[in-house]
Short mmCIF file of C-alpha atoms in Angstrom, two decimals:
data_model
loop_
_atom_site.label_atom_id
_atom_site.label_comp_id
_atom_site.label_asym_id
_atom_site.label_seq_id
_atom_site.Cartn_x
_atom_site.Cartn_y
_atom_site.Cartn_z
CA MET A 111 42.09 -25.99 5.62
CA ASN A 112 38.58 -24.82 6.41
CA SER A 113 36.46 -23.65 3.44
CA PRO A 114 35.60 -19.95 3.52
CA ARG A 115 32.23 -19.17 4.76
CA TRP A 116 31.06 -17.44 1.69
CA LEU A 117 31.95 -20.57 -0.30
CA LEU A 118 29.98 -22.76 2.05
CA THR A 119 27.02 -20.36 1.86
CA LEU A 120 27.13 -20.35 -1.97
CA LEU A 121 27.27 -24.20 -2.01
CA PHE A 122 24.19 -24.22 0.28
CA PHE A 123 22.02 -22.13 -2.14
CA LEU A 124 23.23 -24.02 -5.14
CA LEU A 125 22.39 -27.46 -3.64
CA PHE A 126 19.19 -26.39 -1.90
CA PRO A 127 17.48 -23.59 -3.98
CA GLY A 128 14.20 -24.22 -2.40
CA SER A 129 15.42 -23.93 1.19
CA GLN A 130 13.82 -21.51 3.86
CA LEU A 131 17.08 -19.58 3.86
CA HIS A 132 16.82 -19.03 0.25
CA ALA A 133 13.26 -17.83 0.36
CA ALA A 134 14.01 -15.53 3.13
CA ALA A 135 16.75 -14.07 1.07
CA THR A 136 14.44 -13.27 -1.79
CA LYS A 137 11.42 -12.24 0.22
CA LYS A 138 9.97 -8.72 -0.73
CA THR A 139 8.77 -6.38 2.02
CA ILE A 140 5.50 -4.33 1.18
CA LEU A 141 4.61 -1.32 3.25
CA ALA A 142 0.85 -0.89 3.38
CA PHE A 143 0.83 2.96 4.41
CA GLY A 144 -2.70 4.45 5.15
CA ASP A 145 -5.55 4.96 7.44
CA SER A 146 -8.40 2.86 8.88
CA LEU A 147 -9.09 1.22 5.56
CA THR A 148 -5.59 -0.11 5.57
CA ALA A 149 -5.59 -0.78 9.37
CA GLY A 150 -8.48 -2.99 9.26
CA TYR A 151 -10.83 -0.84 11.51
CA GLY A 152 -13.72 -3.03 13.08
CA LEU A 153 -12.11 -6.35 11.90
CA PRO A 154 -10.01 -8.88 13.17
CA ALA A 155 -6.31 -8.54 12.34
CA THR A 156 -6.68 -11.59 10.19
CA ASP A 157 -9.17 -9.82 7.90
CA SER A 158 -7.32 -6.59 7.38
CA PHE A 159 -6.32 -5.53 3.91
CA PRO A 160 -2.56 -6.11 4.49
CA THR A 161 -3.13 -9.66 5.93
CA ARG A 162 -5.42 -10.67 3.26
CA LEU A 163 -3.16 -9.10 0.48
CA GLU A 164 -0.01 -11.08 1.88
CA GLN A 165 -2.01 -14.25 2.00
CA ALA A 166 -3.29 -13.80 -1.66
CA LEU A 167 0.25 -12.95 -2.93
CA ASN A 168 1.85 -15.92 -1.16
CA SER A 169 -0.87 -18.27 -2.52
CA ALA A 170 0.13 -16.81 -5.97
CA GLY A 171 3.59 -17.79 -5.45
CA TYR A 172 5.24 -14.57 -4.23
CA GLN A 173 7.50 -14.61 -1.25
CA VAL A 174 6.19 -11.36 0.50
CA LYS A 175 5.65 -9.74 3.79
CA VAL A 176 3.17 -7.03 4.01
CA ILE A 177 3.51 -4.61 6.91
CA ASN A 178 0.36 -3.03 8.18
CA ALA A 179 1.23 0.64 8.61
CA GLY A 180 -2.33 1.83 8.71
CA ILE A 181 -3.45 4.11 11.55
CA SER A 182 -7.29 4.60 12.00
CA GLY A 183 -8.12 8.34 11.77
CA ASP A 184 -4.86 9.35 10.02
CA THR A 185 -4.80 12.15 7.55
CA SER A 186 -2.37 13.01 4.87
CA ALA A 187 -0.52 15.21 7.32
CA GLY A 188 -0.18 12.23 9.69
CA GLY A 189 1.37 10.24 6.88
CA VAL A 190 3.96 13.18 6.51
CA ALA A 191 4.78 12.95 10.19
CA ARG A 192 5.55 9.25 10.07
CA ILE A 193 6.85 8.44 6.69
CA SER A 194 10.39 8.78 7.77
CA TRP A 195 10.45 6.15 10.64
CA SER A 196 8.09 3.97 8.53
CA LEU A 197 11.03 3.75 5.90
CA ALA A 198 13.00 2.07 8.62
CA GLU A 199 11.31 -1.10 7.54
CA LYS A 200 13.18 -0.82 4.24
CA PRO A 201 10.16 -1.69 2.03
CA ASP A 202 10.67 -2.80 -1.60
CA LEU A 203 7.19 -1.54 -2.42
CA ALA A 204 4.83 0.91 -0.66
CA ILE A 205 1.04 1.07 -1.17
CA VAL A 206 -0.05 4.78 -0.09
CA GLU A 207 -3.65 4.82 0.93
CA LEU A 208 -4.26 8.26 2.50
CA GLY A 209 -6.76 11.11 1.99
CA ALA A 210 -10.06 9.83 2.92
CA ASN A 211 -10.02 11.50 6.40
CA ASP A 212 -8.93 14.77 4.70
CA ALA A 213 -11.94 14.77 2.52
CA LEU A 214 -14.39 13.71 5.41
CA ARG A 215 -13.16 16.60 7.30
CA GLY A 216 -13.45 18.93 4.38
CA LEU A 217 -9.61 19.88 4.56
CA ASP A 218 -8.26 21.91 1.66
CA PRO A 219 -7.39 19.67 -1.22
CA GLN A 220 -4.20 21.67 -1.86
CA ASP A 221 -2.91 20.62 1.61
CA THR A 222 -3.85 17.07 0.72
CA ARG A 223 -1.84 17.18 -2.55
CA LYS A 224 1.11 18.85 -0.89
CA ASN A 225 1.20 16.15 1.91
CA LEU A 226 0.88 13.23 -0.54
CA ALA A 227 3.57 14.89 -2.79
CA PHE A 228 5.95 14.99 0.12
CA ILE A 229 5.24 11.15 0.91
CA LEU A 230 5.95 10.16 -2.58
CA THR A 231 9.04 12.12 -2.65
CA GLN A 232 10.44 10.41 0.31
CA LEU A 233 9.52 7.08 -1.16
CA ASN A 234 11.22 8.04 -4.36
CA LYS A 235 14.33 9.16 -2.48
CA ALA A 236 14.42 5.85 -0.65
CA GLY A 237 14.10 3.97 -4.01
CA VAL A 238 10.93 2.32 -2.98
CA LYS A 239 8.48 1.40 -5.76
CA THR A 240 5.05 2.89 -5.02
CA ILE A 241 1.46 2.24 -5.73
CA LEU A 242 -0.76 5.32 -5.09
CA ALA A 243 -4.27 4.30 -3.97
CA GLY A 244 -6.72 6.84 -5.22
CA MET A 245 -9.73 8.19 -3.00
CA LYS A 246 -12.83 10.06 -3.89
CA ALA A 247 -14.50 12.90 -1.90
CA PRO A 248 -18.03 12.67 -0.84
CA ARG A 249 -20.30 14.34 -3.30
CA ASN A 250 -22.22 16.26 -0.65
CA LEU A 251 -19.09 18.54 -0.40
CA GLY A 252 -19.92 20.14 -3.71
CA GLU A 253 -18.62 19.86 -7.19
CA ASN A 254 -15.87 22.38 -6.83
CA TYR A 255 -14.55 20.40 -3.78
CA TYR A 256 -14.82 16.83 -5.00
CA THR A 257 -13.45 17.67 -8.44
CA SER A 258 -10.32 19.40 -7.08
CA PHE A 259 -9.82 16.52 -4.58
CA ASP A 260 -10.33 13.49 -6.98
CA ARG A 261 -7.89 14.75 -9.41
CA ILE A 262 -5.09 14.77 -6.78
CA TYR A 263 -4.24 11.11 -7.33
CA PRO A 264 -4.11 10.73 -11.10
CA GLU A 265 -2.11 14.05 -11.32
CA LEU A 266 0.47 13.11 -8.63
CA ALA A 267 0.71 9.43 -10.02
CA ALA A 268 1.66 11.04 -13.42
CA GLN A 269 3.93 13.62 -11.87
CA TYR A 270 5.87 11.15 -9.80
CA GLN A 271 5.60 8.24 -12.29
CA VAL A 272 4.19 5.79 -9.86
CA GLU A 273 1.39 3.27 -10.36
CA LEU A 274 -2.16 4.39 -9.73
CA TYR A 275 -5.05 2.21 -8.34
CA PRO A 276 -7.72 4.72 -9.20
CA PHE A 277 -10.20 4.23 -6.19
CA PHE A 278 -9.46 2.06 -3.26
CA LEU A 279 -13.04 1.31 -2.48
CA GLN A 280 -14.02 0.55 -6.13
CA GLY A 281 -16.84 -2.02 -6.11
CA VAL A 282 -17.26 -1.71 -2.27
CA VAL A 283 -18.43 1.79 -1.59
CA GLY A 284 -22.27 2.13 -1.24
CA ASN A 285 -22.85 -1.80 -1.09
CA SER A 286 -24.33 -2.61 2.32
CA ALA A 287 -23.43 -6.16 1.87
CA LEU A 288 -19.60 -5.38 1.74
CA ASN A 289 -19.58 -2.75 4.52
CA GLN A 290 -19.71 -2.51 8.26
CA ALA A 291 -22.73 -0.86 10.00
CA ASP A 292 -21.19 2.51 9.62
CA GLY A 293 -21.38 2.39 5.97
CA ILE A 294 -17.84 3.55 5.52
CA HIS A 295 -15.64 0.76 6.44
CA PRO A 296 -15.53 -2.52 4.38
CA ASN A 297 -16.38 -5.75 6.24
CA ALA A 298 -14.42 -8.95 5.67
CA ALA A 299 -16.27 -9.60 2.37
CA GLY A 300 -15.58 -6.05 1.25
CA VAL A 301 -11.82 -6.49 1.95
CA GLU A 302 -11.73 -9.55 -0.14
CA VAL A 303 -13.24 -7.69 -3.14
CA ILE A 304 -10.54 -4.89 -2.68
CA VAL A 305 -7.77 -7.44 -2.46
CA LYS A 306 -9.11 -9.40 -5.57
CA GLN A 307 -9.17 -6.22 -7.56
CA PHE A 308 -5.85 -4.77 -6.23
CA LEU A 309 -3.76 -7.89 -6.67
CA PRO A 310 -3.10 -7.70 -10.42
CA LEU A 311 -1.45 -4.38 -9.99
CA VAL A 312 0.71 -5.51 -7.19
CA GLU A 313 1.73 -8.41 -9.12
CA LYS A 314 2.59 -6.30 -12.11
CA VAL A 315 4.95 -4.14 -9.88
CA LEU A 316 6.44 -7.16 -8.26
CA GLN A 317 7.21 -8.87 -11.57
CA ARG A 318 9.32 -6.02 -12.57
CA GLY A 319 11.72 -6.96 -9.91
#
């Protein structure tokens, strides 16, 4: 009598726990959902934040796939429009990095808050663990504006009980050696700084299972 397929599969996993099949079954999917800072504007795909983060995590022993869902020029409203179909990737973890273009355009912070809240709600409903990457508004927009904008991220992280990375460009913004000629987008060295600083938080979330 032939053995049931499920029994053969079970024996395979028990006898070959380090096999590629086993690794594929346990691999986590991370959705990097953002704008040009995520997409890797001005850089080869190999130097984008999602690619470099995936490499760093794999080097640290994590079996992950990081999907680059960054669109250059995207606003938080653009994120609202595409979050549903982005969830078709069935991610285990999402990194939400949106809002920089809202601030650069001087859009109403309340609209940004509403849009990000919608995105977080959809991720929560789908059971996706989430890291919210904070952004800061340019200071030349005035204290009232940047104060209202900057507080969106910590307040939403607390409200939706998601992890917060306080400022995506921490340690990179304003440093010409870490930015492209436009002074806005990180170069390859800048991406490395971001990944190095971001990595511990991603590991923390992944370790929770």
